[in-house]
Coordinates of N, CA and C in Angstrom, one line a residue:
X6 N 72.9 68.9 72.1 CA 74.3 69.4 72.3 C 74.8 69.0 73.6
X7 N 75.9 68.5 73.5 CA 76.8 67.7 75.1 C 77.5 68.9 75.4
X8 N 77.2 69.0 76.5 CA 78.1 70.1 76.9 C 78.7 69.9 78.4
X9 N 80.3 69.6 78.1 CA 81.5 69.3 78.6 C 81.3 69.7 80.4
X10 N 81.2 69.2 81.4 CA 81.0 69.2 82.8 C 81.8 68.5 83.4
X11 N 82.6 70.1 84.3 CA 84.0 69.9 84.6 C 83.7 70.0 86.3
X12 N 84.2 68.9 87.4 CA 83.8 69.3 88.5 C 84.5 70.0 89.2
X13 N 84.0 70.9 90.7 CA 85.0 71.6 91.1 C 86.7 71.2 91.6
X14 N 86.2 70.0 91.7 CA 87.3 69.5 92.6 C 88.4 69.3 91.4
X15 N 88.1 68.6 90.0 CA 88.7 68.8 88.7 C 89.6 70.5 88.5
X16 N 88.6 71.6 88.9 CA 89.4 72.6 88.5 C 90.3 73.2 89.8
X17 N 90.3 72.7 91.0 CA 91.1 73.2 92.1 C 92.2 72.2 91.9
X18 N 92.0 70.8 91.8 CA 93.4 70.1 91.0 C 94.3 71.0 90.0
X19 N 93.6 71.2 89.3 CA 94.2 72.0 88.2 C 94.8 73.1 88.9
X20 N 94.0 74.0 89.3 CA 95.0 75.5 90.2 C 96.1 74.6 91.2
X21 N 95.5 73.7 91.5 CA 96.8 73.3 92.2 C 98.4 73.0 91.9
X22 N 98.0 72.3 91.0 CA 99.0 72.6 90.1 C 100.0 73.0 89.7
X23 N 99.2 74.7 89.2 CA 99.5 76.1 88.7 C 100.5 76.7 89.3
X24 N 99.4 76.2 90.9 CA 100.2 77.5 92.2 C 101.2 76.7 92.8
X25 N 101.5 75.3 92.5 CA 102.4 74.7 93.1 C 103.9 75.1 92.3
X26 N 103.8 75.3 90.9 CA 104.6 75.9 89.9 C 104.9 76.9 89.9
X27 N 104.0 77.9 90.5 CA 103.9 79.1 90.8 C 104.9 79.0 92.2
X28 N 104.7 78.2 93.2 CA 105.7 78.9 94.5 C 107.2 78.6 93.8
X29 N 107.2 77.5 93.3 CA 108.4 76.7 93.0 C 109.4 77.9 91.8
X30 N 108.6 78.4 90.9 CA 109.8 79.6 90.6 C 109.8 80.8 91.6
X31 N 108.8 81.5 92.4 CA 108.7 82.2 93.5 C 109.9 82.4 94.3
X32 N 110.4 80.4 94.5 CA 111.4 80.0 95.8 C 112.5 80.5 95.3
X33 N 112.6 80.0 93.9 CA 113.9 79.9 92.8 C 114.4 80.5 92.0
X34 N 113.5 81.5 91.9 CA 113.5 82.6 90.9 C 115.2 83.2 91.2
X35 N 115.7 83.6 91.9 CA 117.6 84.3 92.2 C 118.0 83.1 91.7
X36 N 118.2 82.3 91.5 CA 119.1 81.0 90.6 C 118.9 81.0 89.7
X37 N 118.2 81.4 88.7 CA 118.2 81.6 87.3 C 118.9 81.9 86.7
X38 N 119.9 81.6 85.7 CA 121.0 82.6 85.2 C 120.1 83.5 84.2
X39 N 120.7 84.4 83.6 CA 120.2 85.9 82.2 C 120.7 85.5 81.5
X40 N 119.7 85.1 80.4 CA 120.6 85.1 78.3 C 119.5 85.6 77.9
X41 N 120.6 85.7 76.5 CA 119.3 86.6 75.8 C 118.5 85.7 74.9
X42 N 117.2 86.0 74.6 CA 116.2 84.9 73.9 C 115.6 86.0 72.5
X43 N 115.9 84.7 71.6 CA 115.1 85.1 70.3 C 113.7 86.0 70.1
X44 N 113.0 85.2 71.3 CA 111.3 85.0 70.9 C 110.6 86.1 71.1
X45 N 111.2 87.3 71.9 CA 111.0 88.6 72.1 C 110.8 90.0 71.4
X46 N 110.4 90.7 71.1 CA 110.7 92.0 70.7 C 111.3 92.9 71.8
X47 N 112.3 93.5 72.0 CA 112.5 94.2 72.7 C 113.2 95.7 72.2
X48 N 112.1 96.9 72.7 CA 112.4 98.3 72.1 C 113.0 99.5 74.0
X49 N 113.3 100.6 73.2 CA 114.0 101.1 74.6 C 112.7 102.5 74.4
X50 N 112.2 102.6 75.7 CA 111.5 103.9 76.0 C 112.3 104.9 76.9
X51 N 112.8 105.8 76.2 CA 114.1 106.8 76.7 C 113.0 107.4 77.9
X52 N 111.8 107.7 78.0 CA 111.1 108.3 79.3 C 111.5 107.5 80.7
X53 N 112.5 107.7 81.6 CA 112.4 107.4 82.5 C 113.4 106.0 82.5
X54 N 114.1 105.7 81.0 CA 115.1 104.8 81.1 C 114.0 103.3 81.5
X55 N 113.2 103.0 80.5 CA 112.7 102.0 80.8 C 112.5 101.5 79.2
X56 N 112.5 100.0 79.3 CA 112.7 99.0 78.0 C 111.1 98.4 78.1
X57 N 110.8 98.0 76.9 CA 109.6 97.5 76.8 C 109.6 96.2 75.9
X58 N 109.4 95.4 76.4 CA 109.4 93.8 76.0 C 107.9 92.9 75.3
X59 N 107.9 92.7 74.4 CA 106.6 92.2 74.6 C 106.7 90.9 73.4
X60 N 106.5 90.0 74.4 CA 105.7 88.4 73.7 C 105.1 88.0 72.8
X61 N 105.6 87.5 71.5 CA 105.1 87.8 70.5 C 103.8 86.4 70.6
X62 N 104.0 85.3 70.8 CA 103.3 84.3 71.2 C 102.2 84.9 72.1
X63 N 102.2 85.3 73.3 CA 101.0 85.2 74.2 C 100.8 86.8 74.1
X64 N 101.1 87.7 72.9 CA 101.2 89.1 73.1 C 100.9 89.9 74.1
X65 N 101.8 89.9 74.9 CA 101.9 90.3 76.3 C 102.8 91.5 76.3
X66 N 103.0 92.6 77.0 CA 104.3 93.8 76.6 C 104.2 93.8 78.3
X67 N 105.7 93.9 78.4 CA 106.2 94.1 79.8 C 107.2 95.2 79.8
X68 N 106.8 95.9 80.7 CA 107.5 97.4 81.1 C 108.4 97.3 82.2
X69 N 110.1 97.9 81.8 CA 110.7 97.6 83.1 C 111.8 98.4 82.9
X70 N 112.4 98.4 84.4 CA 113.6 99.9 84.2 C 114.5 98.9 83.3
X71 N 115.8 99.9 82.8 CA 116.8 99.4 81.8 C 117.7 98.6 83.1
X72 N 117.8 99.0 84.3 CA 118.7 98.8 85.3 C 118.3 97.4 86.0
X73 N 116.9 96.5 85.6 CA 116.8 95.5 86.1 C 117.3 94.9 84.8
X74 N 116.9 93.4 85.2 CA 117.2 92.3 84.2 C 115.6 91.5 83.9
X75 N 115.8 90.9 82.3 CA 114.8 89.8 82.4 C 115.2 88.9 81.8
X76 N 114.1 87.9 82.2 CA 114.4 86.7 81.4 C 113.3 86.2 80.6
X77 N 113.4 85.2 79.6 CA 112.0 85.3 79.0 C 111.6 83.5 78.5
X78 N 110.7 82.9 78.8 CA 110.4 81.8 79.0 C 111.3 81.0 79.7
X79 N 111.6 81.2 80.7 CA 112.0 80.2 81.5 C 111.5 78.4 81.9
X80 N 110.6 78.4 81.2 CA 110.0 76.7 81.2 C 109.2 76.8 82.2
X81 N 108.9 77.6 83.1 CA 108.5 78.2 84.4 C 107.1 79.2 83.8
X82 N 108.0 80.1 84.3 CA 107.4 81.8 83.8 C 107.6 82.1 82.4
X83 N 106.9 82.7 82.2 CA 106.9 83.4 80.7 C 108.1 84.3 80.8
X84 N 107.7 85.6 82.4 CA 108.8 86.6 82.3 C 109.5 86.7 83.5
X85 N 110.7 86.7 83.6 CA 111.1 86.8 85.1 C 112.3 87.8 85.3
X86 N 111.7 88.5 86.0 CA 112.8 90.1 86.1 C 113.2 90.0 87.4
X87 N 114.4 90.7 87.1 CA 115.3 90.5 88.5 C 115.6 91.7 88.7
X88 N 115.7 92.4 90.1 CA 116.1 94.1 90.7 C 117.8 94.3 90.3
X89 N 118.3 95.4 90.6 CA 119.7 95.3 90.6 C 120.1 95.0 92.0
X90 N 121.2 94.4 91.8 CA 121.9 94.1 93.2 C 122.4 95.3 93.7
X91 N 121.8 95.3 95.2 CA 122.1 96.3 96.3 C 123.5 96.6 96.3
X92 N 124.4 95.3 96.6 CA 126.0 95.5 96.6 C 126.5 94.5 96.4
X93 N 127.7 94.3 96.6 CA 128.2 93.2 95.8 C 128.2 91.5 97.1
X94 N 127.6 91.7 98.2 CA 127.4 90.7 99.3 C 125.5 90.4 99.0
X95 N 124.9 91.2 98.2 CA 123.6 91.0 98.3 C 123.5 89.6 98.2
X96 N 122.5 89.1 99.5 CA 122.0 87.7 98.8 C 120.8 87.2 98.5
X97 N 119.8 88.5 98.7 CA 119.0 87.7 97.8 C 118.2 89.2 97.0
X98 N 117.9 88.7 96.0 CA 117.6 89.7 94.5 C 116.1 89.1 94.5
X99 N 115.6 90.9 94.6 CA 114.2 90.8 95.0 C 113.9 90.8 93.2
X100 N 112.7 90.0 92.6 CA 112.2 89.8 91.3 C 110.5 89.4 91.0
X101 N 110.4 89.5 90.4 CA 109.1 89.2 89.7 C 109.0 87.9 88.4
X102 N 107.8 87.5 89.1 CA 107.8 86.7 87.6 C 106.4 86.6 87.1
X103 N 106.0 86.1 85.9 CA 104.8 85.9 84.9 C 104.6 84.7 84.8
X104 N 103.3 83.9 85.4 CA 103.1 83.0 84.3 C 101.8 83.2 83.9
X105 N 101.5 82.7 82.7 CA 100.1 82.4 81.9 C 100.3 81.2 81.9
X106 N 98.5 80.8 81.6 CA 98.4 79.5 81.6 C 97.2 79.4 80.5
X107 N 97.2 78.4 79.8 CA 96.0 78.3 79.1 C 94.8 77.4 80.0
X108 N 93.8 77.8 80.4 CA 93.0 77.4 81.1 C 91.7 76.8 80.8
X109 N 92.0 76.7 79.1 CA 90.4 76.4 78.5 C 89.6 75.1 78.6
X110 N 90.7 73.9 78.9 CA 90.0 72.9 79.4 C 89.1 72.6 80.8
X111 N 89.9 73.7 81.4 CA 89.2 73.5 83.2 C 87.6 73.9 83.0
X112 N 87.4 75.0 82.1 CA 85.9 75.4 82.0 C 86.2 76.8 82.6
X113 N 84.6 77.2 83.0 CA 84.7 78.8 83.8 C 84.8 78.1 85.6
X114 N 85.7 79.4 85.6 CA 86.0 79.3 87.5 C 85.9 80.6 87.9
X115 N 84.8 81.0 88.6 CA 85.0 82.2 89.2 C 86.0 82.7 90.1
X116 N 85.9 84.1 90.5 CA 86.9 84.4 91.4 C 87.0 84.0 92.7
X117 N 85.5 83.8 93.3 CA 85.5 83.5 94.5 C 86.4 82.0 94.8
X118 N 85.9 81.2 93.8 CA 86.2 79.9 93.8 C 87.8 79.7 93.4
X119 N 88.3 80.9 92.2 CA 89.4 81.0 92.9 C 90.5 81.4 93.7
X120 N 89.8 82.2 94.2 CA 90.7 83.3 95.7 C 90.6 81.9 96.5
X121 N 89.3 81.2 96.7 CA 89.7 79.7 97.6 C 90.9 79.1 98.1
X122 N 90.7 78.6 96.3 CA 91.7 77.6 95.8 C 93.2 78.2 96.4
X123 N 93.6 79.4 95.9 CA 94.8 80.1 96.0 C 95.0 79.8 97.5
X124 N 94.4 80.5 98.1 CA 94.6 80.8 99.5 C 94.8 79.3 101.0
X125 N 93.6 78.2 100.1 CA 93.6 77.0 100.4 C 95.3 76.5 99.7
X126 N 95.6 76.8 98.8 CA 97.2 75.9 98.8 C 98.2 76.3 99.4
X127 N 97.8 78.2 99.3 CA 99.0 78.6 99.8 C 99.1 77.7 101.5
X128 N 98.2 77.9 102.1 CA 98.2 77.6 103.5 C 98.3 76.1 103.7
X129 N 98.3 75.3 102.8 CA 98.6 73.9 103.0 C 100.4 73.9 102.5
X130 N 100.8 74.4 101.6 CA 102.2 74.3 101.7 C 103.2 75.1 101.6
X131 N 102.8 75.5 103.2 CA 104.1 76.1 104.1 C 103.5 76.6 105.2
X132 N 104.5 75.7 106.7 CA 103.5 76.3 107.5 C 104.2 77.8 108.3
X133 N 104.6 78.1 107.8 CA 104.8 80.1 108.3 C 103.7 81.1 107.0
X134 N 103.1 80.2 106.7 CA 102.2 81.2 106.0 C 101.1 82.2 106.7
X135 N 101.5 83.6 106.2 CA 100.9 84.4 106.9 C 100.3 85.7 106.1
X136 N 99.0 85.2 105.6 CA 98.4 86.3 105.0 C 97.9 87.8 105.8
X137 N 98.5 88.8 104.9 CA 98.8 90.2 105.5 C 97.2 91.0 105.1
X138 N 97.1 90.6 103.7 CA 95.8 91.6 102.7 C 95.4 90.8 101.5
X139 N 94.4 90.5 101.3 CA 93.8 90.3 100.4 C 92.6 91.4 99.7
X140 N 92.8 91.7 98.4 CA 91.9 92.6 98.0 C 91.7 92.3 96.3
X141 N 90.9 93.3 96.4 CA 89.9 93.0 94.3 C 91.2 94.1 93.7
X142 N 91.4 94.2 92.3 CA 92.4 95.1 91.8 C 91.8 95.1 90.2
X143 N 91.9 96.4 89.9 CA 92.2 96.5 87.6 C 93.3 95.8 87.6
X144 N 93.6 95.1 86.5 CA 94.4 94.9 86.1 C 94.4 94.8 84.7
X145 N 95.3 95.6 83.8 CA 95.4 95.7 82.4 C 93.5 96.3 82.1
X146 N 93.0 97.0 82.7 CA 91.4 96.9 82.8 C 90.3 95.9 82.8
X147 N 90.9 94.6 83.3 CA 90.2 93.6 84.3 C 90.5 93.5 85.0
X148 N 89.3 92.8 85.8 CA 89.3 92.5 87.2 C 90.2 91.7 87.8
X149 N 90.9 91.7 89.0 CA 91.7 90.6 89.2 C 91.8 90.8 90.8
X150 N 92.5 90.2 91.3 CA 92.7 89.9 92.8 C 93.8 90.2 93.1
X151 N 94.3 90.8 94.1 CA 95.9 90.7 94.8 C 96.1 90.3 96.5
X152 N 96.9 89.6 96.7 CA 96.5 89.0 97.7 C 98.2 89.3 98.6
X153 N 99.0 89.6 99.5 CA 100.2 90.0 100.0 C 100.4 88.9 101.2
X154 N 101.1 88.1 101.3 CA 101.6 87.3 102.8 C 103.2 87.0 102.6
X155 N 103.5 87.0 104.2 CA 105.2 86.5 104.0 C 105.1 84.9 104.4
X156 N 106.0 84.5 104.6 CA 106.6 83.3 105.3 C 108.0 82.9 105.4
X157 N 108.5 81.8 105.7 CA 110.1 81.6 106.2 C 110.2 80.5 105.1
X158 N 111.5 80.7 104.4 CA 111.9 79.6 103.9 C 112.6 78.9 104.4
X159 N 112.1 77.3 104.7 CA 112.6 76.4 105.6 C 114.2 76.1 105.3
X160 N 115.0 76.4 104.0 CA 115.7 76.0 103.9 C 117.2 77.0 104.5
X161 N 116.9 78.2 104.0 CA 117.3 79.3 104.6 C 117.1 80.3 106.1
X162 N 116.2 79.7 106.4 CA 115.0 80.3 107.5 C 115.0 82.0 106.9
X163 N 115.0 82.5 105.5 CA 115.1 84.0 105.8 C 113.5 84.0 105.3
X164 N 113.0 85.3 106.3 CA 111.8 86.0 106.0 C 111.6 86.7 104.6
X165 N 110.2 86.0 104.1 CA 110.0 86.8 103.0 C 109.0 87.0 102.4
X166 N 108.8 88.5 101.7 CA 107.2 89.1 101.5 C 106.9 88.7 100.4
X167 N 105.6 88.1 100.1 CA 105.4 87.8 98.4 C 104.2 88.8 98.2
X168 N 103.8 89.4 97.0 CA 102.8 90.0 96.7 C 102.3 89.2 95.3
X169 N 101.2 88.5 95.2 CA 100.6 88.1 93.9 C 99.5 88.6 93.4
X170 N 99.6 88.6 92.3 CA 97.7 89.1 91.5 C 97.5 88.2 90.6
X171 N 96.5 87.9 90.4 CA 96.0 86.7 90.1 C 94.7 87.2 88.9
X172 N 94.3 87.2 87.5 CA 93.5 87.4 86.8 C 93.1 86.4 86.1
X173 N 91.7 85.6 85.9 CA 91.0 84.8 85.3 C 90.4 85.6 83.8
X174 N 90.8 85.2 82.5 CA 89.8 85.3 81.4 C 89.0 84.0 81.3
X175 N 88.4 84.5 79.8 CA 87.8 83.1 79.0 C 89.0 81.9 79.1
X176 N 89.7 82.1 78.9 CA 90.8 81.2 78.0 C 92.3 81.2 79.1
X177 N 92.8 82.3 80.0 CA 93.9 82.2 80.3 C 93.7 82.6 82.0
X178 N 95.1 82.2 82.6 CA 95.2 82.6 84.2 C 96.5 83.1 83.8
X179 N 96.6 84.2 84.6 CA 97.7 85.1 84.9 C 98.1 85.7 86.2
X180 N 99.3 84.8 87.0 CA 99.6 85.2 88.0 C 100.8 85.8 87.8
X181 N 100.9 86.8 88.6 CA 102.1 87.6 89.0 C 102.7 87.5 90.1
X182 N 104.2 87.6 90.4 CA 104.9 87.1 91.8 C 105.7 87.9 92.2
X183 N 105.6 88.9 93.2 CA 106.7 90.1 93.2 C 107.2 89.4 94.7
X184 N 108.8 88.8 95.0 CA 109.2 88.2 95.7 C 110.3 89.1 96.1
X185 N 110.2 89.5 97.9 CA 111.1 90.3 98.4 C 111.8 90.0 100.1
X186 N 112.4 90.5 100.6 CA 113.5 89.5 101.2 C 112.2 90.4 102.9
X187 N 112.0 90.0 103.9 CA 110.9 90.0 104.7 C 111.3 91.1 105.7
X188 N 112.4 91.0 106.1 CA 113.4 91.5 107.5 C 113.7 92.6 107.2
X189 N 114.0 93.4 105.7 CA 114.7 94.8 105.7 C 113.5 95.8 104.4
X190 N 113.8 97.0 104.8 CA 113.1 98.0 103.9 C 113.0 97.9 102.7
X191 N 111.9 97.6 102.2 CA 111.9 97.0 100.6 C 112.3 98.7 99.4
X192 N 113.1 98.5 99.2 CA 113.7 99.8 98.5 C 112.9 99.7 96.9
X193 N 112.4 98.5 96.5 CA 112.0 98.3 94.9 C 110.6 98.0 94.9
X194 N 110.1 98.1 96.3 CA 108.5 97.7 96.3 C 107.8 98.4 95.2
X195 N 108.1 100.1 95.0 CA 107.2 100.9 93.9 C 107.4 100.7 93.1
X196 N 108.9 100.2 92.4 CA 108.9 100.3 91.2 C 108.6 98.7 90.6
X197 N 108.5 97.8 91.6 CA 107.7 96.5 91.0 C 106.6 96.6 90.8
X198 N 105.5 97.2 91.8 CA 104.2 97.6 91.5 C 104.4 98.4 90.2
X199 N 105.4 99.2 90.0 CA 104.9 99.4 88.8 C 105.1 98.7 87.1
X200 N 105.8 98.1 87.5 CA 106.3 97.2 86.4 C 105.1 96.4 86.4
X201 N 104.2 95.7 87.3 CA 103.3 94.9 87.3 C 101.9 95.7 86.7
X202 N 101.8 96.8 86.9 CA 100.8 98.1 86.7 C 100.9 97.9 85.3
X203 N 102.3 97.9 84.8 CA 102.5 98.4 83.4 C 102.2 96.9 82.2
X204 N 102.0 96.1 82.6 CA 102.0 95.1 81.5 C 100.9 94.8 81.2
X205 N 100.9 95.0 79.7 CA 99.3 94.7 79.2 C 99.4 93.5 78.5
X206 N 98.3 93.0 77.8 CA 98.1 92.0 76.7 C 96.6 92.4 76.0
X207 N 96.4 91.5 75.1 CA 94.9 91.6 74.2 C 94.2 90.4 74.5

């Protein structure tokens, strides 16, 4: 029996990739416009004025207040929710996004080897990179990682906090991107953690 031998350097190309895709909606995510997409089920949970979305393709269900927005395959991210605007000068709209990835060709990658990789790209592309916390987390009742740093965006110079988590299965990678403006009091920090808390899949 041959059995397929993938080298490391093969699967850190590969996250590189991922997470290069991954900053790239991160940056861009507020330029997105909102429509509505077929490919969703979307039901309303009157508890607390929250809507529940879920992916019929990657059966994924995402939980989120009625008062944010989402969007749903963006060519990017699977899901990409956006906060309400503070007022009508707000310029930048703190959001979250999803991607999955199917990962079955890379082979198995541990976590160690991917917290690496992650942390190795972040810090190669951008240099105001400044990791705050890195720690282990459940997620959906696996294991997963979450990792918090800000940096400057060269083009705006505005400061800004990112929080990701990051979960490896058999078959899929799942990062999450909760992106918030660096310099003022994050008013939506809890209720993104909990929108991120809240999404499950099978």
């Amino acid at each position: 029996m041959l059995v397929k031998k993938i080298s490391l350097a093969n699967k850190l190309s590969a996250m590189q990739k991922i997470l290069v895709c991954t900053l790239l909606v991160t940056l861009f995510t507020h330029a997105i416009s909102f429509n509505s997409n077929n490919n969703i089920f979307r039901t309303k949970s009157w508890q607390q004025s929250w809507l529940s979305v879920t992916d019929s393709t990657e059966d994924i269900t995402v939980n989120y207040p009625s008062n944010w927005q989402l969007k749903h395959n963006t060519g990017k991210a699977l899901f990409v929710i956006k906060s309400p605007e503070e007022n009508p000068s707000d310029s930048f709209i703190e959001n979250i996004n999803l991607i999955v990835r199917d990962v079955t060709q890379e082979g198995q990658l541990d976590f160690k080897t991917l917290k690496e990789a992650v942390l190795k790209q972040l810090s190669a592309s951008m240099d105001s990179f400044n990791l705050i916390y890195t720690k282990g987390i459940k997620w959906n009742l696996e294991n997963g990682f979450e990792i918090n740093y800000k940096m400057i965006d060269k083009s705006s110079q505005m400061h800004i906090n990112i929080t990701q988590r990051f979960l490896y299965n058999d078959s899929r990678l799942f990062v999450c991107t909760y992106t918030s403006q660096g310099l003022k009091k994050d008013r939506y920090r809890s209720t993104a953690f909990s929108i991120m808390d809240k999404m499950s899949w099978q």
